[in-house]
Amino acid sequence: MPINQVQNLQKQLAQLKEEAKVNRIPVSEAVKDLLSYINQNSQEDSLVNGINQSNNPFIPKSPCSIM
């Protein structure tokens, strides 16, 4: 094998070893945590509740009159 190919395989092996060390949790546990987070923070979520029109910085202050 060429030296370049051996070096690439060694790099890939090192990367795979690092990825194998990552702590993983089951999907069922991740879903429970995600649902808990959503339920705890849904009251402050403007995408769920909408934006209070009195505090909306993007609403036009006055109509444009260029004529």
PDB file of N, CA and C in Angstrom:
ATOM      1  N   MET A   1       0.844  -1.186   0.000  1.00  0.00           N
ATOM      2  CA  MET A   1       0.000   0.000   0.000  1.00  0.00           C
ATOM      3  C   MET A   1       0.885   1.245   0.000  1.00  0.00           C
ATOM      4  N   PRO A   2       0.477   2.239  -0.738  1.00  0.00           N
ATOM      5  CA  PRO A   2       1.239   3.493  -0.722  1.00  0.00           C
ATOM      6  C   PRO A   2       1.152   4.153   0.651  1.00  0.00           C
ATOM      7  N   ILE A   3       2.168   4.911   0.988  1.00  0.00           N
ATOM      8  CA  ILE A   3       2.249   5.564   2.298  1.00  0.00           C
ATOM      9  C   ILE A   3       1.093   6.541   2.498  1.00  0.00           C
ATOM     10  N   ASN A   4       0.720   7.232   1.445  1.00  0.00           N
ATOM     11  CA  ASN A   4      -0.371   8.210   1.535  1.00  0.00           C
ATOM     12  C   ASN A   4      -1.681   7.520   1.918  1.00  0.00           C
ATOM     13  N   GLN A   5      -1.929   6.361   1.329  1.00  0.00           N
ATOM     14  CA  GLN A   5      -3.155   5.624   1.630  1.00  0.00           C
ATOM     15  C   GLN A   5      -3.139   5.114   3.071  1.00  0.00           C
ATOM     16  N   VAL A   6      -1.983   4.680   3.547  1.00  0.00           N
ATOM     17  CA  VAL A   6      -1.853   4.205   4.928  1.00  0.00           C
ATOM     18  C   VAL A   6      -2.127   5.353   5.895  1.00  0.00           C
ATOM     19  N   GLN A   7      -1.598   6.532   5.598  1.00  0.00           N
ATOM     20  CA  GLN A   7      -1.821   7.691   6.459  1.00  0.00           C
ATOM     21  C   GLN A   7      -3.302   8.069   6.497  1.00  0.00           C
ATOM     22  N   ASN A   8      -3.964   8.007   5.344  1.00  0.00           N
ATOM     23  CA  ASN A   8      -5.401   8.316   5.298  1.00  0.00           C
ATOM     24  C   ASN A   8      -6.199   7.319   6.122  1.00  0.00           C
ATOM     25  N   LEU A   9      -5.838   6.039   6.029  1.00  0.00           N
ATOM     26  CA  LEU A   9      -6.534   5.028   6.814  1.00  0.00           C
ATOM     27  C   LEU A   9      -6.286   5.212   8.307  1.00  0.00           C
ATOM     28  N   GLN A  10      -5.080   5.623   8.678  1.00  0.00           N
ATOM     29  CA  GLN A  10      -4.777   5.884  10.084  1.00  0.00           C
ATOM     30  C   GLN A  10      -5.590   7.064  10.607  1.00  0.00           C
ATOM     31  N   LYS A  11      -5.738   8.101   9.783  1.00  0.00           N
ATOM     32  CA  LYS A  11      -6.558   9.256  10.176  1.00  0.00           C
ATOM     33  C   LYS A  11      -8.016   8.845  10.353  1.00  0.00           C
ATOM     34  N   GLN A  12      -8.528   8.027   9.425  1.00  0.00           N
ATOM     35  CA  GLN A  12      -9.907   7.564   9.526  1.00  0.00           C
ATOM     36  C   GLN A  12     -10.109   6.721  10.781  1.00  0.00           C
ATOM     37  N   LEU A  13      -9.140   5.867  11.074  1.00  0.00           N
ATOM     38  CA  LEU A  13      -9.228   5.029  12.263  1.00  0.00           C
ATOM     39  C   LEU A  13      -9.230   5.881  13.535  1.00  0.00           C
ATOM     40  N   ALA A  14      -8.385   6.892  13.573  1.00  0.00           N
ATOM     41  CA  ALA A  14      -8.350   7.783  14.734  1.00  0.00           C
ATOM     42  C   ALA A  14      -9.681   8.515  14.891  1.00  0.00           C
ATOM     43  N   GLN A  15     -10.260   8.953  13.778  1.00  0.00           N
ATOM     44  CA  GLN A  15     -11.549   9.639  13.831  1.00  0.00           C
ATOM     45  C   GLN A  15     -12.641   8.699  14.334  1.00  0.00           C
ATOM     46  N   LEU A  16     -12.650   7.472  13.845  1.00  0.00           N
ATOM     47  CA  LEU A  16     -13.651   6.507  14.283  1.00  0.00           C
ATOM     48  C   LEU A  16     -13.506   6.175  15.766  1.00  0.00           C
ATOM     49  N   LYS A  17     -12.285   6.113  16.245  1.00  0.00           N
ATOM     50  CA  LYS A  17     -12.066   5.863  17.675  1.00  0.00           C
ATOM     51  C   LYS A  17     -12.617   7.011  18.508  1.00  0.00           C
ATOM     52  N   GLU A  18     -12.410   8.244  18.061  1.00  0.00           N
ATOM     53  CA  GLU A  18     -12.949   9.409  18.773  1.00  0.00           C
ATOM     54  C   GLU A  18     -14.476   9.384  18.770  1.00  0.00           C
ATOM     55  N   GLU A  19     -15.070   9.049  17.643  1.00  0.00           N
ATOM     56  CA  GLU A  19     -16.527   9.008  17.545  1.00  0.00           C
ATOM     57  C   GLU A  19     -17.108   7.887  18.402  1.00  0.00           C
ATOM     58  N   ALA A  20     -16.362   6.801  18.568  1.00  0.00           N
ATOM     59  CA  ALA A  20     -16.839   5.690  19.392  1.00  0.00           C
ATOM     60  C   ALA A  20     -16.877   6.069  20.869  1.00  0.00           C
ATOM     61  N   LYS A  21     -16.111   7.065  21.270  1.00  0.00           N
ATOM     62  CA  LYS A  21     -16.069   7.504  22.668  1.00  0.00           C
ATOM     63  C   LYS A  21     -17.270   8.381  23.048  1.00  0.00           C
ATOM     64  N   VAL A  22     -18.011   8.870  22.065  1.00  0.00           N
ATOM     65  CA  VAL A  22     -19.128   9.778  22.318  1.00  0.00           C
ATOM     66  C   VAL A  22     -20.221   9.043  23.091  1.00  0.00           C
ATOM     67  N   ASN A  23     -20.683   9.664  24.168  1.00  0.00           N
ATOM     68  CA  ASN A  23     -21.744   9.090  24.988  1.00  0.00           C
ATOM     69  C   ASN A  23     -23.066   9.235  24.250  1.00  0.00           C
ATOM     70  N   ARG A  24     -23.739   8.141  24.032  1.00  0.00           N
ATOM     71  CA  ARG A  24     -25.004   8.153  23.302  1.00  0.00           C
ATOM     72  C   ARG A  24     -26.124   7.687  24.228  1.00  0.00           C
ATOM     73  N   ILE A  25     -27.327   8.211  23.960  1.00  0.00           N
ATOM     74  CA  ILE A  25     -28.483   7.797  24.748  1.00  0.00           C
ATOM     75  C   ILE A  25     -29.524   7.216  23.791  1.00  0.00           C
ATOM     76  N   PRO A  26     -30.395   6.352  24.288  1.00  0.00           N
ATOM     77  CA  PRO A  26     -31.443   5.785  23.427  1.00  0.00           C
ATOM     78  C   PRO A  26     -32.396   6.878  22.937  1.00  0.00           C
ATOM     79  N   VAL A  27     -32.958   6.660  21.764  1.00  0.00           N
ATOM     80  CA  VAL A  27     -33.887   7.635  21.178  1.00  0.00           C
ATOM     81  C   VAL A  27     -35.088   7.848  22.096  1.00  0.00           C
ATOM     82  N   SER A  28     -35.566   6.792  22.722  1.00  0.00           N
ATOM     83  CA  SER A  28     -36.738   6.927  23.603  1.00  0.00           C
ATOM     84  C   SER A  28     -36.448   7.887  24.749  1.00  0.00           C
ATOM     85  N   GLU A  29     -35.231   7.866  25.275  1.00  0.00           N
ATOM     86  CA  GLU A  29     -34.854   8.779  26.360  1.00  0.00           C
ATOM     87  C   GLU A  29     -34.684  10.210  25.830  1.00  0.00           C
ATOM     88  N   ALA A  30     -34.109  10.336  24.643  1.00  0.00           N
ATOM     89  CA  ALA A  30     -33.927  11.662  24.042  1.00  0.00           C
ATOM     90  C   ALA A  30     -35.273  12.316  23.752  1.00  0.00           C
ATOM     91  N   VAL A  31     -36.239  11.523  23.312  1.00  0.00           N
ATOM     92  CA  VAL A  31     -37.576  12.055  23.018  1.00  0.00           C
ATOM     93  C   VAL A  31     -38.245  12.548  24.296  1.00  0.00           C
ATOM     94  N   LYS A  32     -38.102  11.796  25.370  1.00  0.00           N
ATOM     95  CA  LYS A  32     -38.681  12.229  26.651  1.00  0.00           C
ATOM     96  C   LYS A  32     -38.066  13.553  27.098  1.00  0.00           C
ATOM     97  N   ASP A  33     -36.750  13.671  26.974  1.00  0.00           N
ATOM     98  CA  ASP A  33     -36.081  14.913  27.354  1.00  0.00           C
ATOM     99  C   ASP A  33     -36.523  16.072  26.471  1.00  0.00           C
ATOM    100  N   LEU A  34     -36.664  15.816  25.180  1.00  0.00           N
ATOM    101  CA  LEU A  34     -37.077  16.860  24.249  1.00  0.00           C
ATOM    102  C   LEU A  34     -38.503  17.324  24.539  1.00  0.00           C
ATOM    103  N   LEU A  35     -39.408  16.384  24.777  1.00  0.00           N
ATOM    104  CA  LEU A  35     -40.783  16.754  25.103  1.00  0.00           C
ATOM    105  C   LEU A  35     -40.857  17.535  26.411  1.00  0.00           C
ATOM    106  N   SER A  36     -40.058  17.148  27.377  1.00  0.00           N
ATOM    107  CA  SER A  36     -40.020  17.870  28.646  1.00  0.00           C
ATOM    108  C   SER A  36     -39.545  19.307  28.424  1.00  0.00           C
ATOM    109  N   TYR A  37     -38.505  19.480  27.628  1.00  0.00           N
ATOM    110  CA  TYR A  37     -37.981  20.816  27.336  1.00  0.00           C
ATOM    111  C   TYR A  37     -39.038  21.662  26.615  1.00  0.00           C
ATOM    112  N   ILE A  38     -39.712  21.070  25.650  1.00  0.00           N
ATOM    113  CA  ILE A  38     -40.737  21.795  24.890  1.00  0.00           C
ATOM    114  C   ILE A  38     -41.860  22.248  25.815  1.00  0.00           C
ATOM    115  N   ASN A  39     -42.322  21.344  26.673  1.00  0.00           N
ATOM    116  CA  ASN A  39     -43.421  21.689  27.580  1.00  0.00           C
ATOM    117  C   ASN A  39     -43.017  22.767  28.584  1.00  0.00           C
ATOM    118  N   GLN A  40     -41.784  22.752  29.051  1.00  0.00           N
ATOM    119  CA  GLN A  40     -41.321  23.745  30.012  1.00  0.00           C
ATOM    120  C   GLN A  40     -41.171  25.128  29.389  1.00  0.00           C
ATOM    121  N   ASN A  41     -40.820  25.192  28.103  1.00  0.00           N
ATOM    122  CA  ASN A  41     -40.508  26.476  27.472  1.00  0.00           C
ATOM    123  C   ASN A  41     -41.557  26.948  26.474  1.00  0.00           C
ATOM    124  N   SER A  42     -42.671  26.256  26.368  1.00  0.00           N
ATOM    125  CA  SER A  42     -43.661  26.628  25.361  1.00  0.00           C
ATOM    126  C   SER A  42     -44.337  27.962  25.674  1.00  0.00           C
ATOM    127  N   GLN A  43     -44.397  28.365  26.941  1.00  0.00           N
ATOM    128  CA  GLN A  43     -45.061  29.625  27.294  1.00  0.00           C
ATOM    129  C   GLN A  43     -44.313  30.838  26.759  1.00  0.00           C
ATOM    130  N   GLU A  44     -42.985  30.747  26.627  1.00  0.00           N
ATOM    131  CA  GLU A  44     -42.190  31.874  26.134  1.00  0.00           C
ATOM    132  C   GLU A  44     -41.936  31.805  24.634  1.00  0.00           C
ATOM    133  N   ASP A  45     -42.426  30.775  23.965  1.00  0.00           N
ATOM    134  CA  ASP A  45     -42.132  30.580  22.547  1.00  0.00           C
ATOM    135  C   ASP A  45     -43.076  31.412  21.692  1.00  0.00           C
ATOM    136  N   SER A  46     -42.523  32.387  20.983  1.00  0.00           N
ATOM    137  CA  SER A  46     -43.361  33.264  20.162  1.00  0.00           C
ATOM    138  C   SER A  46     -43.886  32.555  18.921  1.00  0.00           C
ATOM    139  N   LEU A  47     -43.260  31.465  18.488  1.00  0.00           N
ATOM    140  CA  LEU A  47     -43.792  30.721  17.355  1.00  0.00           C
ATOM    141  C   LEU A  47     -45.038  29.933  17.745  1.00  0.00           C
ATOM    142  N   VAL A  48     -45.151  29.567  18.995  1.00  0.00           N
ATOM    143  CA  VAL A  48     -46.319  28.836  19.475  1.00  0.00           C
ATOM    144  C   VAL A  48     -47.434  29.808  19.847  1.00  0.00           C
ATOM    145  N   ASN A  49     -47.094  30.855  20.571  1.00  0.00           N
ATOM    146  CA  ASN A  49     -48.087  31.778  21.112  1.00  0.00           C
ATOM    147  C   ASN A  49     -48.332  33.011  20.263  1.00  0.00           C
ATOM    148  N   GLY A  50     -47.494  33.266  19.308  1.00  0.00           N
ATOM    149  CA  GLY A  50     -47.624  34.477  18.516  1.00  0.00           C
ATOM    150  C   GLY A  50     -46.901  35.635  19.185  1.00  0.00           C
ATOM    151  N   ILE A  51     -46.737  36.702  18.453  1.00  0.00           N
ATOM    152  CA  ILE A  51     -46.021  37.874  18.951  1.00  0.00           C
ATOM    153  C   ILE A  51     -47.030  38.886  19.465  1.00  0.00           C
ATOM    154  N   ASN A  52     -46.776  39.414  20.639  1.00  0.00           N
ATOM    155  CA  ASN A  52     -47.616  40.460  21.200  1.00  0.00           C
ATOM    156  C   ASN A  52     -47.474  41.695  20.305  1.00  0.00           C
ATOM    157  N   GLN A  53     -48.575  42.149  19.733  1.00  0.00           N
ATOM    158  CA  GLN A  53     -48.523  43.248  18.763  1.00  0.00           C
ATOM    159  C   GLN A  53     -48.031  44.554  19.377  1.00  0.00           C
ATOM    160  N   SER A  54     -48.214  44.748  20.660  1.00  0.00           N
ATOM    161  CA  SER A  54     -47.737  45.982  21.277  1.00  0.00           C
ATOM    162  C   SER A  54     -46.217  45.981  21.431  1.00  0.00           C
ATOM    163  N   ASN A  55     -45.594  44.805  21.447  1.00  0.00           N
ATOM    164  CA  ASN A  55     -44.136  44.709  21.580  1.00  0.00           C
ATOM    165  C   ASN A  55     -43.459  44.299  20.286  1.00  0.00           C
ATOM    166  N   ASN A  56     -44.198  44.233  19.188  1.00  0.00           N
ATOM    167  CA  ASN A  56     -43.636  43.784  17.916  1.00  0.00           C
ATOM    168  C   ASN A  56     -42.823  44.912  17.279  1.00  0.00           C
ATOM    169  N   PRO A  57     -41.492  44.745  17.166  1.00  0.00           N
ATOM    170  CA  PRO A  57     -40.670  45.802  16.589  1.00  0.00           C
ATOM    171  C   PRO A  57     -40.780  45.868  15.068  1.00  0.00           C
ATOM    172  N   PHE A  58     -41.417  44.903  14.436  1.00  0.00           N
ATOM    173  CA  PHE A  58     -41.477  44.863  12.976  1.00  0.00           C
ATOM    174  C   PHE A  58     -42.772  45.405  12.396  1.00  0.00           C
ATOM    175  N   ILE A  59     -43.700  45.782  13.230  1.00  0.00           N
ATOM    176  CA  ILE A  59     -44.960  46.327  12.733  1.00  0.00           C
ATOM    177  C   ILE A  59     -44.717  47.763  12.254  1.00  0.00           C
ATOM    178  N   PRO A  60     -45.264  48.123  11.118  1.00  0.00           N
ATOM    179  CA  PRO A  60     -45.056  49.491  10.626  1.00  0.00           C
ATOM    180  C   PRO A  60     -45.690  50.524  11.568  1.00  0.00           C
ATOM    181  N   LYS A  61     -44.954  51.572  11.875  1.00  0.00           N
ATOM    182  CA  LYS A  61     -45.426  52.597  12.805  1.00  0.00           C
ATOM    183  C   LYS A  61     -46.486  53.476  12.150  1.00  0.00           C
ATOM    184  N   SER A  62     -46.278  53.814  10.899  1.00  0.00           N
ATOM    185  CA  SER A  62     -47.267  54.620  10.182  1.00  0.00           C
ATOM    186  C   SER A  62     -47.232  54.212   8.709  1.00  0.00           C
ATOM    187  N   PRO A  63     -48.338  54.401   8.015  1.00  0.00           N
ATOM    188  CA  PRO A  63     -48.358  54.032   6.595  1.00  0.00           C
ATOM    189  C   PRO A  63     -47.437  54.943   5.781  1.00  0.00           C
ATOM    190  N   CYS A  64     -46.917  54.404   4.734  1.00  0.00           N
ATOM    191  CA  CYS A  64     -46.032  55.152   3.847  1.00  0.00           C
ATOM    192  C   CYS A  64     -46.883  56.021   2.908  1.00  0.00           C
ATOM    193  N   SER A  65     -46.544  57.298   2.833  1.00  0.00           N
ATOM    194  CA  SER A  65     -47.273  58.195   1.935  1.00  0.00           C
ATOM    195  C   SER A  65     -46.286  58.979   1.081  1.00  0.00           C
ATOM    196  N   ILE A  66     -45.963  58.445  -0.061  1.00  0.00           N
ATOM    197  CA  ILE A  66     -44.966  59.074  -0.936  1.00  0.00           C
ATOM    198  C   ILE A  66     -45.640  59.965  -1.975  1.00  0.00           C
ATOM    199  N   MET A  67     -46.900  59.848  -2.193  1.00  0.00           N
ATOM    200  CA  MET A  67     -47.554  60.629  -3.233  1.00  0.00           C
ATOM    201  C   MET A  67     -47.568  62.044  -2.891  1.00  0.00           C
TER     202      MET A  67
END
